[in-house]
Amino acid sequence: MPINYYIFLSVALFSIGIIGVLTRRNAIIIFMCIELMLNAVNLLLVAFSKMHHLKAFATDVATKVGTEAQLFVFFIMVVAAAEVTVGLAIIVMMYRNIHSVDINFLNRLKH
Amino acid sequence: MAMSMVEILFWFLTSLSIFSALMVVFSKNPVHSVLWLIMVFFSISGHYILLNAQFLAIVNMIVYAGAIMVLFLFVIMLMNLNTENEQSKSKWLQLAAALSGGSMMLILVAALKGNVAKATAMFTQDSGIGLIKNLGNVLFTDYVVPFEISSVLFLSAMVGAVILGKKEAA
């Protein structure tokens, strides 16, 4: 598969995530769409790592090029896990205060 | 031209991930959305295996599909949100959102269409850079400081979650 297909797949997943964030009103679904966008970026990083690795592999068989990108994806997953704990705690607190997770009730800054 | 096994797998995983991602956005019931998102994560894990990133595939399944989505399900069940009573935004807002997302996709695809090397065969020999031996070696030598910093990040996230989730004392 050419790298283009992976780029287009990631773009499609990212755009679906954007559409989800913009169209839904449930805060949890919006949060899940953000996770979807993070995963699209991760997939793109892994695909570029593979492309980079194959280019170096053609000249040197024992090359380790491309390891850094996979570690970068690992760190993105770590940060995403931390983000989810805090985000869900915020959503639970918001539910406790306004008894809903509808973001349209969070318009106090507007008035 | 007959498709090879890897190509068939690629197209299967691609269509599965895009369909599941669409279902995440368009399901009315939040629990269904969570289950479809788990499906997306599994298909992305399949893509990782196709790209010889075996460790990341397993971590993606364990951390995302296993831990994070269970947390989401737990919160949804806790708040009794597994009903379909979400009011949708107005038709115009939805149309504008779909238009902006779609035009973003269109622009990115059009910009990247001709510029990237087309004939890169992405699936060739596996030299084992995605295995845990190599990744762990680099992680604990070159990237040990970011690793330790991420543990501090986890600690602060845990403290933050506990403080946010606590009932107001005063």
Coordinates of N, CA and C in Angstrom, one line a residue, chain B:
Chain B
M1 N -6.2 -7.6 -11.8 CA -5.1 -7.9 -10.9 C -5.6 -8.5 -9.6
A2 N -5.1 -9.6 -9.3 CA -5.5 -10.2 -8.0 C -4.9 -9.5 -6.9
M3 N -5.7 -9.3 -5.8 CA -5.2 -8.6 -4.7 C -4.5 -9.6 -3.8
S4 N -3.5 -9.1 -3.2 CA -2.8 -10.0 -2.2 C -3.5 -10.0 -0.9
M5 N -3.1 -10.9 -0.1 CA -3.8 -11.0 1.2 C -3.7 -9.7 2.0
V6 N -2.5 -9.1 2.0 CA -2.3 -7.9 2.8 C -3.2 -6.8 2.3
E7 N -3.3 -6.7 0.9 CA -4.2 -5.7 0.4 C -5.7 -5.9 0.8
I8 N -6.1 -7.1 0.8 CA -7.5 -7.4 1.2 C -7.6 -7.0 2.7
L9 N -6.6 -7.3 3.5 CA -6.7 -7.0 4.9 C -6.7 -5.4 5.1
F10 N -5.9 -4.8 4.3 CA -5.9 -3.3 4.4 C -7.2 -2.7 4.1
W11 N -7.8 -3.1 3.0 CA -9.1 -2.5 2.6 C -10.2 -2.9 3.6
F12 N -10.2 -4.1 4.1 CA -11.1 -4.5 5.1 C -11.0 -3.6 6.3
L13 N -9.8 -3.5 6.8 CA -9.6 -2.7 8.0 C -9.9 -1.2 7.8
T14 N -9.6 -0.7 6.6 CA -9.9 0.7 6.3 C -11.4 0.9 6.3
S15 N -12.1 0.1 5.6 CA -13.6 0.3 5.5 C -14.2 0.1 6.9
L16 N -13.7 -0.9 7.6 CA -14.2 -1.1 9.0 C -14.0 0.1 9.9
S17 N -12.8 0.7 9.8 CA -12.5 1.8 10.7 C -13.4 3.0 10.3
I18 N -13.5 3.3 9.0 CA -14.3 4.5 8.6 C -15.7 4.3 8.9
F19 N -16.3 3.1 8.7 CA -17.7 2.9 9.0 C -17.9 3.0 10.5
S20 N -17.0 2.4 11.3 CA -17.2 2.5 12.7 C -17.1 3.9 13.2
A21 N -16.2 4.7 12.6 CA -16.0 6.1 13.0 C -17.3 6.9 12.7
L22 N -17.9 6.6 11.5 CA -19.2 7.3 11.2 C -20.3 6.9 12.2
M23 N -20.3 5.6 12.6 CA -21.3 5.2 13.5 C -21.1 5.8 14.9
V24 N -19.8 6.0 15.3 CA -19.6 6.7 16.5 C -20.3 8.1 16.5
V25 N -20.2 8.8 15.4 CA -20.8 10.1 15.4 C -22.3 10.1 15.2
F26 N -22.8 9.1 14.5 CA -24.2 9.1 14.2 C -25.1 8.2 15.1
S27 N -24.5 7.5 16.0 CA -25.4 6.7 16.9 C -26.1 7.6 17.9
K28 N -27.3 7.3 18.2 CA -28.0 8.2 19.1 C -27.7 7.8 20.6
N29 N -27.5 6.5 20.8 CA -27.2 6.0 22.1 C -25.7 6.1 22.4
P30 N -25.4 6.8 23.5 CA -23.9 6.9 23.8 C -23.2 5.6 24.0
V31 N -23.9 4.6 24.6 CA -23.3 3.3 24.8 C -22.9 2.7 23.4
H32 N -23.8 2.8 22.4 CA -23.5 2.3 21.1 C -22.2 3.0 20.5
S33 N -22.2 4.3 20.8 CA -21.0 5.1 20.3 C -19.7 4.6 20.9
V34 N -19.8 4.2 22.2 CA -18.6 3.7 22.9 C -18.2 2.4 22.2
L35 N -19.2 1.5 22.0 CA -18.8 0.2 21.4 C -18.3 0.4 20.0
W36 N -18.8 1.3 19.2 CA -18.3 1.5 17.9 C -16.9 2.1 17.9
L37 N -16.6 2.9 18.9 CA -15.3 3.5 19.1 C -14.3 2.4 19.4
I38 N -14.7 1.4 20.2 CA -13.8 0.3 20.5 C -13.5 -0.5 19.2
M39 N -14.5 -0.5 18.3 CA -14.3 -1.2 17.0 C -13.3 -0.4 16.2
V40 N -13.4 0.9 16.2 CA -12.4 1.8 15.5 C -11.0 1.5 16.1
F41 N -10.9 1.4 17.4 CA -9.5 1.1 18.0 C -9.0 -0.2 17.6
F42 N -9.9 -1.2 17.5 CA -9.4 -2.5 17.1 C -8.9 -2.5 15.7
S43 N -9.7 -1.8 14.8 CA -9.2 -1.8 13.4 C -7.9 -1.0 13.2
I44 N -7.8 0.0 14.1 CA -6.5 0.8 14.0 C -5.4 -0.1 14.5
S45 N -5.6 -0.9 15.5 CA -4.6 -1.9 16.0 C -4.2 -2.9 14.8
G46 N -5.2 -3.3 14.1 CA -4.9 -4.1 12.9 C -4.0 -3.4 11.9
H47 N -4.3 -2.1 11.7 CA -3.4 -1.4 10.8 C -2.0 -1.3 11.4
Y48 N -1.9 -1.2 12.7 CA -0.5 -1.1 13.3 C 0.2 -2.5 13.1
I49 N -0.5 -3.6 13.2 CA 0.1 -4.8 12.9 C 0.6 -4.9 11.5
L50 N -0.3 -4.4 10.6 CA 0.1 -4.4 9.1 C 1.4 -3.6 8.9
L51 N 1.6 -2.6 9.8 CA 2.7 -1.7 9.6 C 3.9 -2.1 10.5
N52 N 3.9 -3.3 11.0 CA 4.9 -3.9 11.8 C 5.2 -3.1 13.1
A53 N 4.1 -2.6 13.7 CA 4.3 -1.9 15.0 C 3.5 -2.7 16.0
Q54 N 4.1 -3.9 16.3 CA 3.3 -4.9 17.1 C 3.1 -4.4 18.5
F55 N 4.1 -3.8 19.1 CA 4.0 -3.3 20.5 C 2.9 -2.3 20.6
L56 N 2.9 -1.4 19.6 CA 1.8 -0.3 19.7 C 0.5 -0.9 19.5
A57 N 0.3 -1.9 18.6 CA -1.0 -2.6 18.4 C -1.5 -3.1 19.8
I58 N -0.6 -3.8 20.5 CA -1.1 -4.4 21.8 C -1.4 -3.3 22.8
V59 N -0.5 -2.2 22.8 CA -0.7 -1.2 23.8 C -2.0 -0.4 23.4
N60 N -2.3 -0.3 22.1 CA -3.5 0.4 21.7 C -4.7 -0.4 22.2
M61 N -4.7 -1.7 22.0 CA -5.8 -2.5 22.5 C -6.0 -2.5 24.0
I62 N -4.8 -2.6 24.7 CA -4.9 -2.7 26.2 C -5.3 -1.3 26.7
V63 N -4.6 -0.2 26.3 CA -4.8 1.1 26.9 C -6.1 1.7 26.4
Y64 N -6.3 1.7 25.1 CA -7.5 2.4 24.6 C -8.8 1.6 24.8
A65 N -8.8 0.4 24.0 CA -10.0 -0.4 24.1 C -10.2 -1.0 25.4
G66 N -9.2 -1.3 26.2 CA -9.3 -1.9 27.4 C -9.6 -1.0 28.6
A67 N -8.8 0.1 28.7 CA -8.9 0.9 29.9 C -9.7 2.1 29.7
I68 N -9.4 2.9 28.6 CA -10.0 4.2 28.4 C -11.5 4.0 28.1
M69 N -11.8 3.1 27.2 CA -13.2 2.9 26.8 C -14.1 2.3 28.0
V70 N -13.4 1.5 28.8 CA -14.2 1.0 30.0 C -14.5 2.2 30.9
L71 N -13.5 3.1 31.0 CA -13.8 4.3 31.8 C -15.0 5.1 31.3
F72 N -15.0 5.3 30.0 CA -16.1 6.0 29.3 C -17.5 5.2 29.6
L73 N -17.5 3.9 29.4 CA -18.7 3.1 29.7 C -19.1 3.3 31.1
F74 N -18.1 3.2 32.0 CA -18.4 3.3 33.4 C -19.1 4.7 33.7
V75 N -18.6 5.7 33.2 CA -19.2 7.1 33.4 C -20.6 7.1 32.9
I76 N -20.7 6.6 31.7 CA -22.1 6.6 31.0 C -23.1 5.8 31.9
M77 N -22.7 4.7 32.3 CA -23.6 3.9 33.1 C -23.9 4.5 34.4
L78 N -22.8 5.2 35.0 CA -23.0 5.8 36.3 C -24.0 7.0 36.2
M79 N -24.0 7.7 35.1 CA -24.9 8.8 35.0 C -26.2 8.5 34.3
N80 N -26.4 7.2 34.1 CA -27.7 6.8 33.4 C -27.9 7.5 32.1
L81 N -26.9 7.6 31.3 CA -27.0 8.3 30.0 C -27.3 7.3 28.9
N82 N -27.5 6.0 29.2 CA -27.7 5.1 28.1 C -29.1 5.2 27.5
T83 N -29.6 6.4 27.3 CA -30.9 6.5 26.7 C -30.7 7.4 25.5
E84 N -31.7 7.5 24.7 CA -31.6 8.3 23.4 C -32.3 9.6 23.5
N85 N -32.1 10.3 24.6 CA -32.9 11.6 24.7 C -32.1 12.8 24.4
E86 N -30.9 12.6 23.8 CA -30.1 13.8 23.4 C -30.8 14.6 22.4
Q87 N -31.0 15.9 22.6 CA -31.6 16.8 21.6 C -30.5 17.1 20.6
S88 N -30.8 17.1 19.3 CA -29.8 17.4 18.4 C -29.8 18.9 18.1
K89 N -28.6 19.3 17.6 CA -28.5 20.8 17.3 C -29.4 21.1 16.1
S90 N -29.6 22.4 15.8 CA -30.5 22.8 14.7 C -29.9 22.3 13.4
K91 N -30.8 22.2 12.4 CA -30.4 21.6 11.1 C -29.3 22.5 10.5
W92 N -29.4 23.8 10.6 CA -28.4 24.6 10.0 C -27.0 24.4 10.6
L93 N -27.0 24.3 12.0 CA -25.7 24.1 12.6 C -25.1 22.8 12.2
Q94 N -26.0 21.7 12.1 CA -25.4 20.5 11.6 C -24.9 20.5 10.2
L95 N -25.6 21.3 9.4 CA -25.2 21.4 8.0 C -23.8 22.1 7.9
A96 N -23.8 23.2 8.7 CA -22.5 24.0 8.7 C -21.3 23.1 9.3
A97 N -21.6 22.3 10.3 CA -20.6 21.5 10.8 C -20.1 20.5 9.8
A98 N -21.1 19.8 9.2 CA -20.7 18.8 8.2 C -19.9 19.4 7.0
L99 N -20.4 20.7 6.6 CA -19.7 21.4 5.5 C -18.2 21.7 5.9
S100 N -18.1 22.2 7.1 CA -16.7 22.6 7.5 C -15.8 21.4 7.7
G101 N -16.3 20.3 8.3 CA -15.5 19.1 8.4 C -15.2 18.5 7.0
G102 N -16.2 18.5 6.1 CA -16.0 17.9 4.8 C -15.1 18.8 4.0
S103 N -15.2 20.1 4.1 CA -14.2 20.9 3.3 C -12.8 20.8 3.8
M104 N -12.7 20.6 5.1 CA -11.3 20.4 5.7 C -10.7 19.1 5.0
M105 N -11.6 18.1 5.0 CA -11.1 16.8 4.4 C -10.7 17.0 2.9
L106 N -11.6 17.8 2.2 CA -11.4 18.0 0.8 C -10.1 18.8 0.6
I107 N -9.9 19.8 1.4 CA -8.6 20.6 1.2 C -7.4 19.7 1.5
L108 N -7.4 19.0 2.5 CA -6.3 18.1 2.9 C -6.0 17.1 1.8
V109 N -7.1 16.5 1.3 CA -6.9 15.4 0.3 C -6.3 16.1 -1.0
A110 N -6.9 17.3 -1.4 CA -6.5 17.9 -2.6 C -5.0 18.4 -2.5
A111 N -4.7 18.8 -1.3 CA -3.3 19.3 -1.1 C -2.3 18.2 -1.1
L112 N -2.7 17.1 -0.6 CA -1.7 16.0 -0.5 C -1.8 15.0 -1.6
K113 N -2.6 15.2 -2.6 CA -2.9 14.2 -3.6 C -1.7 13.8 -4.4
G114 N -1.0 14.9 -5.0 CA 0.0 14.5 -5.9 C 1.4 14.6 -5.3
N115 N 1.5 15.1 -4.1 CA 2.8 15.5 -3.6 C 3.7 14.4 -3.0
V116 N 3.0 13.3 -2.6 CA 3.8 12.3 -1.9 C 4.2 11.1 -2.8
A117 N 5.3 10.5 -2.5 CA 5.8 9.4 -3.3 C 4.8 8.3 -3.4
K118 N 4.3 8.0 -4.6 CA 3.2 7.1 -4.7 C 3.6 5.7 -4.6
A119 N 4.7 5.3 -5.1 CA 5.0 3.9 -5.3 C 5.7 3.3 -4.1
T120 N 5.6 3.9 -2.9 CA 6.2 3.3 -1.8 C 5.5 2.0 -1.4
A121 N 6.1 0.9 -1.5 CA 5.5 -0.3 -1.0 C 5.7 -0.4 0.5
M122 N 4.5 -0.3 1.2 CA 4.6 -0.1 2.6 C 4.8 -1.4 3.3
F123 N 4.5 -2.5 2.7 CA 4.5 -3.8 3.4 C 5.7 -4.6 2.8
T124 N 6.8 -4.6 3.4 CA 7.9 -5.5 2.9 C 8.4 -6.2 4.2
Q125 N 9.6 -6.4 4.2 CA 10.2 -7.3 5.3 C 10.0 -6.6 6.7
D126 N 9.9 -7.4 7.7 CA 9.8 -6.9 9.0 C 11.2 -7.0 9.7
S127 N 11.7 -5.8 10.1 CA 13.1 -5.9 10.7 C 13.0 -5.8 12.2
G128 N 11.8 -5.7 12.7 CA 11.6 -5.8 14.2 C 11.8 -4.5 14.9
I129 N 11.6 -3.4 14.3 CA 11.8 -2.1 15.1 C 10.5 -1.9 16.0
G130 N 9.4 -2.6 15.6 CA 8.2 -2.4 16.4 C 8.1 -3.3 17.6
L131 N 9.1 -4.2 17.8 CA 9.0 -5.1 18.9 C 9.4 -4.5 20.2
I132 N 9.0 -5.1 21.3 CA 9.2 -4.4 22.6 C 10.7 -4.3 22.9
K133 N 11.5 -5.2 22.4 CA 12.9 -5.2 22.7 C 13.6 -3.9 22.2
N134 N 13.4 -3.6 21.0 CA 14.0 -2.4 20.4 C 13.4 -1.2 21.1
L135 N 12.0 -1.1 21.2 CA 11.4 0.1 21.7 C 11.8 0.3 23.1
G136 N 11.8 -0.8 23.9 CA 12.2 -0.6 25.3 C 13.7 -0.1 25.5
N137 N 14.5 -0.7 24.6 CA 15.9 -0.3 24.6 C 16.1 1.2 24.4
V138 N 15.4 1.7 23.4 CA 15.5 3.2 23.1 C 14.8 4.0 24.2
L139 N 13.6 3.5 24.7 CA 12.8 4.2 25.7 C 13.6 4.4 26.9
F140 N 14.3 3.4 27.4 CA 15.0 3.5 28.7 C 16.5 4.0 28.6
T141 N 16.9 4.3 27.3 CA 18.2 5.0 27.2 C 18.1 6.4 26.8
D142 N 17.6 6.6 25.6 CA 17.5 8.0 25.0 C 16.4 8.8 25.6
Y143 N 15.3 8.1 25.9 CA 14.0 8.8 26.3 C 13.6 8.5 27.7
V144 N 14.6 8.4 28.6 CA 14.3 8.0 29.9 C 13.8 9.3 30.7
V145 N 14.2 10.5 30.3 CA 13.7 11.7 31.0 C 12.3 11.9 30.7
P146 N 11.9 11.9 29.4 CA 10.4 12.0 29.1 C 9.6 11.0 29.8
F147 N 10.1 9.8 29.9 CA 9.4 8.7 30.5 C 9.1 9.0 32.0
E148 N 10.2 9.5 32.7 CA 10.0 9.9 34.1 C 9.0 11.1 34.2
I149 N 9.1 12.0 33.3 CA 8.2 13.2 33.3 C 6.8 12.7 33.1
S150 N 6.6 11.7 32.3 CA 5.2 11.3 32.1 C 4.7 10.6 33.3
S151 N 5.6 10.0 34.1 CA 5.1 9.4 35.4 C 4.6 10.6 36.3
V152 N 5.3 11.7 36.3 CA 4.8 12.8 37.1 C 3.5 13.3 36.6
L153 N 3.4 13.3 35.2 CA 2.1 13.7 34.6 C 1.0 12.9 35.1
F154 N 1.2 11.5 35.2 CA 0.2 10.6 35.6 C -0.2 10.9 37.1
L155 N 0.8 11.2 37.9 CA 0.6 11.5 39.3 C -0.3 12.7 39.4
S156 N 0.0 13.7 38.7 CA -0.7 15.0 38.8 C -2.1 14.8 38.2
A157 N -2.3 13.9 37.2 CA -3.6 13.7 36.6 C -4.4 12.9 37.7
M158 N -3.8 12.0 38.4 CA -4.5 11.2 39.4 C -5.0 12.2 40.5
V159 N -4.1 13.0 41.0 CA -4.5 14.0 42.0 C -5.6 14.9 41.5
G160 N -5.4 15.4 40.3 CA -6.5 16.2 39.8 C -7.8 15.6 39.7
A161 N -7.8 14.3 39.2 CA -9.1 13.6 39.1 C -9.7 13.4 40.5
V162 N -8.9 13.0 41.5 CA -9.5 12.8 42.8 C -10.0 14.1 43.3
I163 N -9.3 15.2 43.2 CA -9.8 16.5 43.7 C -11.0 17.0 43.0
L164 N -11.1 16.8 41.7 CA -12.3 17.2 40.9 C -13.5 16.3 41.3
G165 N -13.2 15.0 41.5 CA -14.3 14.1 41.8 C -14.8 14.2 43.2
K166 N -14.1 14.8 44.1 CA -14.4 14.8 45.5 C -15.6 15.7 45.7
K167 N -16.5 15.4 46.7 CA -17.5 16.3 47.0 C -16.9 17.6 47.7
E168 N -17.6 18.7 47.5 CA -17.1 19.9 48.1 C -17.1 19.8 49.6
A169 N -15.9 20.1 50.2 CA -15.8 20.0 51.6 C -16.3 21.3 52.3
A170 N -16.0 22.4 51.8 CA -16.4 23.6 52.4 C -17.5 24.4 51.6

